[in-house]
Short mmCIF file of C-alpha atoms and ligand atoms in Angstrom, two decimals:
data_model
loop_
_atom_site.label_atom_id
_atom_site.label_comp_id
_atom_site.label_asym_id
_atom_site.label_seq_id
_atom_site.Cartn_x
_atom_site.Cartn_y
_atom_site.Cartn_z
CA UNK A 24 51.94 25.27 -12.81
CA UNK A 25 52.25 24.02 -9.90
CA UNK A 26 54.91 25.17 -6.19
CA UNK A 27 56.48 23.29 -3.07
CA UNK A 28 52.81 24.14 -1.39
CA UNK A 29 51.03 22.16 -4.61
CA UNK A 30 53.33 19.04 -5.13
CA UNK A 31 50.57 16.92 -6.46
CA UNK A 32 49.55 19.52 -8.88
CA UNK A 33 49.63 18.29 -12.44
CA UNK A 34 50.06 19.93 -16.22
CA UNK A 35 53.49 21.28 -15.96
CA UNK A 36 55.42 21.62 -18.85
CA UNK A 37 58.70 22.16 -20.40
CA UNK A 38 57.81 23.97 -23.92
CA UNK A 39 60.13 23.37 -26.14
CA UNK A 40 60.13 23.66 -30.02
CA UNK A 41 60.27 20.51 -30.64
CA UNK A 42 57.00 19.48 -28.61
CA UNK A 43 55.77 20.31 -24.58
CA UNK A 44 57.19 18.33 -22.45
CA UNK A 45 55.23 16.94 -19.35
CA UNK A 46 57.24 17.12 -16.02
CA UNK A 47 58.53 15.62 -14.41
CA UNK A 48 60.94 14.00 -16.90
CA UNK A 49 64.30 12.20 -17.47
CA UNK A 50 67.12 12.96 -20.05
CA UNK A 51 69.50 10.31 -21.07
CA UNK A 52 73.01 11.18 -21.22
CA UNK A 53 73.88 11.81 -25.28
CA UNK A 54 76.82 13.69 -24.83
CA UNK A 55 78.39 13.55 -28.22
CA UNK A 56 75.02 13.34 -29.80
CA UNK A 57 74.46 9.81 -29.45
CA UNK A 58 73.02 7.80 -26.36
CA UNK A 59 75.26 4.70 -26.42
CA UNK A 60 74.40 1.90 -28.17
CA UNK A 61 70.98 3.11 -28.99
CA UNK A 62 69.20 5.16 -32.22
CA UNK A 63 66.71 7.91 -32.12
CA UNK A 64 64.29 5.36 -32.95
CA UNK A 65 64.94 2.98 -30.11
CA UNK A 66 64.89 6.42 -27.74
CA UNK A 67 61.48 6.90 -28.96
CA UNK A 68 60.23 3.07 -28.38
CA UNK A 69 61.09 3.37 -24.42
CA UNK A 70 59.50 7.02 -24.12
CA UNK A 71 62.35 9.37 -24.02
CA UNK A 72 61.27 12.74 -25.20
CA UNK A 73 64.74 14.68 -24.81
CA UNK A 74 67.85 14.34 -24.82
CA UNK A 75 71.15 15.80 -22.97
CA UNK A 76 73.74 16.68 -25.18
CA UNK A 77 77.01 18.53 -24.34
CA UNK A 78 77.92 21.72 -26.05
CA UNK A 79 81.90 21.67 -26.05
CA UNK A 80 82.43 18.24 -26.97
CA UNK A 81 80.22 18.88 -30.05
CA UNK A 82 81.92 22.33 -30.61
CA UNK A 83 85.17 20.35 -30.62
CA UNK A 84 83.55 17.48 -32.80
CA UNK A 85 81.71 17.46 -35.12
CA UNK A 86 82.32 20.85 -35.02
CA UNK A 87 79.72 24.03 -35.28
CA UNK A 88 80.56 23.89 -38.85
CA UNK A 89 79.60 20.50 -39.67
CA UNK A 90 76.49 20.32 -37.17
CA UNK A 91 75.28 23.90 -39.22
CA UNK A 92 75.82 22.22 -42.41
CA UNK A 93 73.74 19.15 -41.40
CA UNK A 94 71.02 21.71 -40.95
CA UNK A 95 70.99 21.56 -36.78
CA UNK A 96 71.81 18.89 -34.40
CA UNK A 97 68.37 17.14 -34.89
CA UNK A 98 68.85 17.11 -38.54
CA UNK A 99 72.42 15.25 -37.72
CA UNK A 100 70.82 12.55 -34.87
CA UNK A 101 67.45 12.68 -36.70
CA UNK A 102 66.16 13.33 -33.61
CA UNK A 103 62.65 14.83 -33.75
CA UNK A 104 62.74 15.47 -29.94
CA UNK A 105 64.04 17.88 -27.75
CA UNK A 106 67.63 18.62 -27.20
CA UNK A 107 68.62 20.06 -23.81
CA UNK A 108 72.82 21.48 -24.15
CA UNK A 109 74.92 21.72 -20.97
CA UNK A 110 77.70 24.11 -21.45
CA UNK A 111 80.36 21.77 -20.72
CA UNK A 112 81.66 24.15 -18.35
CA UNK A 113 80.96 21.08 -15.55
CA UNK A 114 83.54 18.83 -16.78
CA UNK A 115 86.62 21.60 -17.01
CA UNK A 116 85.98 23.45 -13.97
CA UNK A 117 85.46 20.39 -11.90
CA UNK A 118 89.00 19.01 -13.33
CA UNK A 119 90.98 22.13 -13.19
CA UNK A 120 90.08 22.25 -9.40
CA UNK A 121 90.75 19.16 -8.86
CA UNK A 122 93.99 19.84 -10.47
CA UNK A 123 94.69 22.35 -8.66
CA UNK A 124 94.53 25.09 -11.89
CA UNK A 125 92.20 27.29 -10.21
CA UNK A 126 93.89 30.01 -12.10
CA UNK A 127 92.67 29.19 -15.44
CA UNK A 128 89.60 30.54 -14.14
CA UNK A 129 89.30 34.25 -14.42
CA UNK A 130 86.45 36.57 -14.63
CA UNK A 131 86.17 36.43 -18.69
CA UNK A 132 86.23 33.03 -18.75
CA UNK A 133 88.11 29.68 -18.65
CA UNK A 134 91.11 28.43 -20.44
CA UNK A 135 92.39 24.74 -20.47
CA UNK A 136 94.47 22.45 -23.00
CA UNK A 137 92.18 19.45 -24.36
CA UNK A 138 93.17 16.48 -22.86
CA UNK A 139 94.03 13.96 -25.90
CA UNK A 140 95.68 16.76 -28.27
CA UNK A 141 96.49 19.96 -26.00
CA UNK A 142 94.81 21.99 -28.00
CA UNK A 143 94.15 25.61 -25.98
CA UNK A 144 90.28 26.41 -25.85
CA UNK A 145 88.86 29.23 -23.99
CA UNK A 146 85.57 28.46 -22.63
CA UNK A 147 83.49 32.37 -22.09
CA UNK A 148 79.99 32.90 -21.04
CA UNK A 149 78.66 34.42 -24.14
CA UNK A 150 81.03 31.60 -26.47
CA UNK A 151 79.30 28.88 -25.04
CA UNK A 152 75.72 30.66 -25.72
CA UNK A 153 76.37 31.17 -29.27
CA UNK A 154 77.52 27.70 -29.29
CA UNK A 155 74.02 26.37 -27.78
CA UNK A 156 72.22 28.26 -30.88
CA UNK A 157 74.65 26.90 -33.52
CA UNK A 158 73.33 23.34 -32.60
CA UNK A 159 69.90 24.78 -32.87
CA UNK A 160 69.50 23.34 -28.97
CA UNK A 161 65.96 23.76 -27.41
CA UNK A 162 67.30 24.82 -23.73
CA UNK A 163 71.09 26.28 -23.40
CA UNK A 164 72.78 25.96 -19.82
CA UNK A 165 74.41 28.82 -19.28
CA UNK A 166 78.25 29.01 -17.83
CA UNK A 167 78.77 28.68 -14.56
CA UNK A 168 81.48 27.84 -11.57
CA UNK A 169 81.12 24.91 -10.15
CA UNK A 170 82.94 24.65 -6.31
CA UNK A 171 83.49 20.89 -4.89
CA UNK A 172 81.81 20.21 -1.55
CA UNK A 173 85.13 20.57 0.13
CA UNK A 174 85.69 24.13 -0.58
CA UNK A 175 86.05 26.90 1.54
CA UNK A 176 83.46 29.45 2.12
CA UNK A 177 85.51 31.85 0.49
CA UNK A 178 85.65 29.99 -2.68
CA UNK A 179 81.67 29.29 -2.50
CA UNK A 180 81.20 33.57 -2.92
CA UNK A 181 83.51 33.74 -5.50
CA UNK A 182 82.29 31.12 -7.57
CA UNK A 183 78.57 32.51 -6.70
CA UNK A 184 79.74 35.59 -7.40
CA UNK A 185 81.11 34.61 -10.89
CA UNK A 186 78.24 32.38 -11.68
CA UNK A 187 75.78 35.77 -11.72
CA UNK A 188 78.68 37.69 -13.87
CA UNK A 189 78.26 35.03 -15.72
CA UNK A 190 74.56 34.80 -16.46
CA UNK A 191 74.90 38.25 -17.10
CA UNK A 192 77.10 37.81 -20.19
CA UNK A 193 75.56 34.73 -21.04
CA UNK A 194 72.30 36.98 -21.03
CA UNK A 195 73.68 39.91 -23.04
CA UNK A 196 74.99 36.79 -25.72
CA UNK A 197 71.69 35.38 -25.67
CA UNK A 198 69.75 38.61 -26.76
CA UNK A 199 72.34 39.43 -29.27
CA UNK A 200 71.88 35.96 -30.93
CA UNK A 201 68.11 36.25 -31.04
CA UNK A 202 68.40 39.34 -33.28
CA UNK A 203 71.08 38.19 -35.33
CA UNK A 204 70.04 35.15 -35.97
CA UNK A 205 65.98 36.56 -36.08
CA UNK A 206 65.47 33.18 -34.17
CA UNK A 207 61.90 32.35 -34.38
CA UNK A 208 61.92 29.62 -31.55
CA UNK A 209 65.35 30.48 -29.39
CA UNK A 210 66.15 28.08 -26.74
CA UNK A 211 65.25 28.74 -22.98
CA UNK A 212 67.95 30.11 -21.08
CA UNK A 213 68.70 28.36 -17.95
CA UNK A 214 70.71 29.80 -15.17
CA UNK A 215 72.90 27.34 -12.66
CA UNK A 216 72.23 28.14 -8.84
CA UNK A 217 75.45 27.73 -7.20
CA UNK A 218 76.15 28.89 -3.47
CA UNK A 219 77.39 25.12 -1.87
CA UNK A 220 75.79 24.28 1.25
CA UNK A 221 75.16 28.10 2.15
CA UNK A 222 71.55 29.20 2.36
CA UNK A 223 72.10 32.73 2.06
CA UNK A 224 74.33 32.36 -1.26
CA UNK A 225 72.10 30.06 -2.85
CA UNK A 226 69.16 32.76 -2.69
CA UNK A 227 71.61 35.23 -3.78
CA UNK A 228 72.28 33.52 -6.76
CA UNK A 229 68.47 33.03 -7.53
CA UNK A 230 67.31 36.41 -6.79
CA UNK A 231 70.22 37.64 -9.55
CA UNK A 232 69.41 34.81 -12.25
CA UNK A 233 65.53 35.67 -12.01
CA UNK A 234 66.24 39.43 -12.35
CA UNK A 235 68.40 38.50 -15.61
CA UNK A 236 66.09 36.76 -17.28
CA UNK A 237 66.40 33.14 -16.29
CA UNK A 238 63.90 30.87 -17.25
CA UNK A 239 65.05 27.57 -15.83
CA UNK A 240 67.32 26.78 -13.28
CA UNK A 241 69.43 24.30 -12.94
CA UNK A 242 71.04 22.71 -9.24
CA UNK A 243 74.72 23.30 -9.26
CA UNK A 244 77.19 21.86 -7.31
CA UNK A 245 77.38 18.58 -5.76
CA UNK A 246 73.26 16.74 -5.30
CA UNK A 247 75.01 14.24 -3.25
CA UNK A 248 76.66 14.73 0.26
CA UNK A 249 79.84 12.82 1.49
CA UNK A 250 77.37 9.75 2.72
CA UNK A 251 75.96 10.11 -1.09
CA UNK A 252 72.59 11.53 0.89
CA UNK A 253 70.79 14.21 -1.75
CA UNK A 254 71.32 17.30 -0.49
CA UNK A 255 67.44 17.44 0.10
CA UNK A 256 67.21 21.31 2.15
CA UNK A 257 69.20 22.41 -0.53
CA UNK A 258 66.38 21.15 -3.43
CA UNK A 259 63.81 22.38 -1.03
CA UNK A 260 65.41 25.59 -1.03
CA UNK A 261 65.91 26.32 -4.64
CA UNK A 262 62.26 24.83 -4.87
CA UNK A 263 60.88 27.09 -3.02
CA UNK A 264 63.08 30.71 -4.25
CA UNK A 265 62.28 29.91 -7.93
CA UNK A 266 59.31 31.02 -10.01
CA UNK A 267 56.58 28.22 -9.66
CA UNK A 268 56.47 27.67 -13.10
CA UNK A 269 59.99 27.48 -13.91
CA UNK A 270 61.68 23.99 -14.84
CA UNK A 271 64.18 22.91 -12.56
CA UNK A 272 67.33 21.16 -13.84
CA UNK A 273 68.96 18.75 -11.43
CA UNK A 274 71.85 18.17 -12.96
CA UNK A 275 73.14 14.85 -12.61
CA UNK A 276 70.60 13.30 -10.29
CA UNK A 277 69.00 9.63 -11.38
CA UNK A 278 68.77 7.33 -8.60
CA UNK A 279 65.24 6.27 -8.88
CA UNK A 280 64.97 6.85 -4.62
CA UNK A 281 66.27 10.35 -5.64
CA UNK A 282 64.23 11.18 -8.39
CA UNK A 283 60.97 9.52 -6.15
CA UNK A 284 62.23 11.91 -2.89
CA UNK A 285 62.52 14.92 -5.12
CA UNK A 286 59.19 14.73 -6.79
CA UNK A 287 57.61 14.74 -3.07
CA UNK A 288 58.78 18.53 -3.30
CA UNK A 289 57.58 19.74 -6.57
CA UNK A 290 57.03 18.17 -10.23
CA UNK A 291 59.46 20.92 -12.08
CA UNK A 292 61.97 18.42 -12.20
CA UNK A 293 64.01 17.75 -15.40
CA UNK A 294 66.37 14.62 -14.67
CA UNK A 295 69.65 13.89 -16.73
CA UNK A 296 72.13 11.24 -15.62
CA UNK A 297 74.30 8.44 -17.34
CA UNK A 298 73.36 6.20 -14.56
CA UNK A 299 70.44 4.09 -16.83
CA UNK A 300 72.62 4.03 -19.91
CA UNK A 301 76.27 3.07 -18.24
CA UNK A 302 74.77 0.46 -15.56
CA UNK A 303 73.00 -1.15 -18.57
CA UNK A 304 76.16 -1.86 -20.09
CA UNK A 305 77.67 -2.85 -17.07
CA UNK A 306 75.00 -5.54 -16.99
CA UNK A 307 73.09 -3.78 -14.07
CA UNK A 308 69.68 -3.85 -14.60
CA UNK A 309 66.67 -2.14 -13.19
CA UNK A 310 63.37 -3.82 -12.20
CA UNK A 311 60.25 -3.01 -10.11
CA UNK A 312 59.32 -5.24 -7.42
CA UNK A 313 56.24 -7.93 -8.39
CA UNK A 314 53.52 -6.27 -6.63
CA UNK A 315 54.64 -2.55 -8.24
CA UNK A 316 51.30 -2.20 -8.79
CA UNK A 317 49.96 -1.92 -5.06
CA UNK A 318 52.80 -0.80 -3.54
CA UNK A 319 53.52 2.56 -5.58
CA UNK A 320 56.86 4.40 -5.17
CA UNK A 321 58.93 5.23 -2.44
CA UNK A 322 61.89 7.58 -1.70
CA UNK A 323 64.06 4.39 -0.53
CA UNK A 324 64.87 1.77 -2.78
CA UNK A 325 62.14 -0.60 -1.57
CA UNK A 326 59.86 -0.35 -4.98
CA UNK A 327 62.82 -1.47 -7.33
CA UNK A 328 65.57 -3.75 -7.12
CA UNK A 329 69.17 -4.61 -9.53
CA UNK A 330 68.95 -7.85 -11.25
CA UNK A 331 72.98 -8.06 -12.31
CA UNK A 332 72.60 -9.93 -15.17
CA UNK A 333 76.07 -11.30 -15.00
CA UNK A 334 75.24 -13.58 -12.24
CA UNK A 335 75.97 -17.23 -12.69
CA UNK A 336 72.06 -17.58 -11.37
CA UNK A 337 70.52 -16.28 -14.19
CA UNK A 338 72.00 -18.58 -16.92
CA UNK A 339 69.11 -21.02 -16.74
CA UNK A 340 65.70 -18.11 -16.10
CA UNK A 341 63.24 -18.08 -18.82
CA UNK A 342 61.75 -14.80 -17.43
CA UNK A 343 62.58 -11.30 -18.47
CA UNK A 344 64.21 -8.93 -16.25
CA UNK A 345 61.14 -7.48 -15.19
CA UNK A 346 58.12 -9.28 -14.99
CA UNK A 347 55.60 -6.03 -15.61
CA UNK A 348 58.36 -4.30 -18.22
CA UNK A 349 56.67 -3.80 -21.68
CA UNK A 350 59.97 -2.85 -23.32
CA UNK A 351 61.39 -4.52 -26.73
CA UNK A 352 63.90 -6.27 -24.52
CA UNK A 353 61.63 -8.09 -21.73
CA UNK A 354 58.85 -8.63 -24.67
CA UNK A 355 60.89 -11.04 -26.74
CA UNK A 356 64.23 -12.05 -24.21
CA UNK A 357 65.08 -14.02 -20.87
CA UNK A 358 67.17 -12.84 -18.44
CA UNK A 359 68.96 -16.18 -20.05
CA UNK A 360 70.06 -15.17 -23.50
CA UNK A 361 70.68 -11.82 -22.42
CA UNK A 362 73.27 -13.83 -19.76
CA UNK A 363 74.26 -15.51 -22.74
CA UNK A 364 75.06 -11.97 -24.73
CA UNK A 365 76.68 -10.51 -22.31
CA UNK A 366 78.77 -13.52 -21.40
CA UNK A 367 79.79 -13.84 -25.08
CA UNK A 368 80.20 -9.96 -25.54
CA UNK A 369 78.18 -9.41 -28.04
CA UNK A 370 77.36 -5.55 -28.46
CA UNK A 371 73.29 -6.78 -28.83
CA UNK A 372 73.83 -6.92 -24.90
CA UNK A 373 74.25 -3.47 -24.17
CA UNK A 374 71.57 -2.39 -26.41
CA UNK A 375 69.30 -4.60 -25.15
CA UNK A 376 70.07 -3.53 -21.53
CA UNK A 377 70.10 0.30 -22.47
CA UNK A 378 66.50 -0.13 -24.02
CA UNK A 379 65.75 -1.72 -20.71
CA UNK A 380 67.00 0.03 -18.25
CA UNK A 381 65.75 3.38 -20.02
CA UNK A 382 61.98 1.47 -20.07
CA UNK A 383 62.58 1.42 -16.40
CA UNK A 384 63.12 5.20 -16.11
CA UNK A 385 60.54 6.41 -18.38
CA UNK A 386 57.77 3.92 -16.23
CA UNK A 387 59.23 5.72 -13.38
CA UNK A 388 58.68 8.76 -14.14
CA UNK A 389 55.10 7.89 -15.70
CA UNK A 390 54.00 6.92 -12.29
CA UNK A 391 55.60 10.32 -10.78
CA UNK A 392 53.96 12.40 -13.19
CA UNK A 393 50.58 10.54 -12.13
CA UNK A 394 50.94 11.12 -8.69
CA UNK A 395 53.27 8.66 -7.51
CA UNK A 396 51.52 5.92 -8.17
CA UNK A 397 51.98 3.02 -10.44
CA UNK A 398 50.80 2.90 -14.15
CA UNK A 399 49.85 -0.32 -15.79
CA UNK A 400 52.68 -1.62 -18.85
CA UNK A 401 51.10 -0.31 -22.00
CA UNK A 402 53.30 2.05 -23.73
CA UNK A 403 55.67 0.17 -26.58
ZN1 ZN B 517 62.24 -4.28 -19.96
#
């Protein structure tokens, strides 16, 4: 276990079914049960222990049906890891604001038309639970209402308001499901801490979560200010209310000066962002600087830097993209032929830069689990 007073402490854990995972860590982004252009196997190769799959989109396809026939999600992926399900409530509530549909949102629940076939789909706390244990998920994200930084304080209660109702139902679901289903390993439940840029509402929302039976908590709302600064007080904050031996969830944070600055608070942290994955394929690449290995990390962007692979420049270099990288990619390639790949679009390019770029992460996040420091290029 370890709190905001103990940051160096070591040995936390997320348990999971499907193997305890040490924290901090990093999820890639597998929303439709697949993280783009790369297999379980390759996930495995570059150290990724979980996953971050979205709950909806699967409920809408595959479909519940089809995953439970499969025998579970992990059956379906072959995926021996740990899955990790948002609710998918992010994505509609975010749009329907920003759509101005606020009334879609109502105290039971949310209702919206699927954008490619308008089909009606009402998204309700306890739905969206009993979704999370139809694809046999090994933490569920509960509901919740997400605000957008520029809303009013009036809308920040409500939607922390609504959040706990929420968790409440989601918590009532969650029991019911246990005994139904007489699930030997049930997922951990975690609760979303919403209350924007308020103090005050974001302990509210804590205090109710922990009293219903949260056992994770995830950071809702927007990480990033207007300047795309992480809302660092806020982190602190939630650090500090929650149990110390609680995982935190923050939710679409993955700039590696983010995820450095955030482990100077506490080593809870479970990462998830598309960042790794979509840059690769953009031909954005990660690397550590040359002397990685006495400098250590820092929460500015000093200990890495982008090598865009695009670049006219690295046509001719017989080097890989990073010079202390032990991934498939920088083992056997030059920044040259993966030029060359991307420049002829071949889809070997984006795997090769996903398997990369997600080496990069999971090195990160070695060093931060060993103190901030760096670790030497061994895993494979
Ligand atoms: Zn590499």
């Amino acid at each position: 276990m370890t709190s905001v007073d103990d940051p160096v402490a070591s040995g936390v854990c997320l348990e999971t079914a499907h193997g305890a995972i040490a924290l901090p860590t990093f999820l890639p982004d597998a929303t439709r049960a697949s993280v783009r252009t790369v297999d379980t196997l390759d996930l495995r190769t570059v150290g990724i222990d979980a996953v971050m799959v979205n709950a909806m989109h699967l409920a809408q396809r595959p479909g519940l049906r089809n995953v439970r026939q499969a025998g579970g999600l992990h059956r379906l992926m072959a995926w021996d890891g740990a899955i990790v399900s948002d609710s998918g409530g992010f994505q509609v509530l975010s749009l329907l604001r920003k759509q101005g549909k606020t009334s879609s949102i109502r105290a039971g629940g949310v209702t919206f038309r699927e954008p490619d076939n308008g089909k009606k789909t009402v998204l309700t706390p306890g739905k969206v639970i009993e979704w999370q244990f139809s694809l046999k998920s090994d933490v569920a994200i509960a509901l919740d209402d997400c605000t957008g930084p520029d809303d009013s304080a009036a809308e920040q209660l409500a939607s922390t308001e609504r959040t706990i109702r929420w968790f409440q139902q989601a918590r009532k679901a969650y029991d019911l499901q246990c005994r139904q289903r007489r699930e030997a390993d049930p997922p951990l439940l975690v609760g979303v801490v919403q209350g924007g840029a308020d103090p005050t509402l974001r302990e509210r929302c804590v205090d109710a979560l922990v009293e219903s039976g949260a056992q994770g908590f995830g950071f809702g709302g927007w990480p990033l200010n207007a300047a795309g600064e992480l809302e660092f007080d806020m982190f602190a904050l939630i650090a500090r209310l929650t149990p110390s031996n609680a995982p935190l969830f923050a939710l679409g944070v993955g700039r590696p000066e983010h995820l450095v600055s955030l482990c100077q608070l506490t080593r809870r942290w479970v990462f998830d962002c598309t960042i790794p994955t979509r840059d690769a394929r953009h031909g954005r690449l990660y690397a550590f600087v040359p002397d990685i290995a006495t400098r250590g990390l820092t929460p500015d962007r000093g200990f890495y830097r982008n090598v865009y692979i695009h670049d006219e420049e690295n046509a001719r270099v017989d080097e890989p993209i990073c010079a202390t990288c032990d991934c498939p990619t920088c083992r056997r390639y030059s920044r040259a032929y993966l030029h060359h790949l991307f420049r002829v679009r071949d889809g070997l390019a984006d795997r090769l830069a996903t398997l990369h770029n997600l080496r990069f992460y999971t090195r990160l996040l070695e060093m931060l689990r060993a103190g901030g420091g760096p670790v030497p290029a061994t895993a494979g």
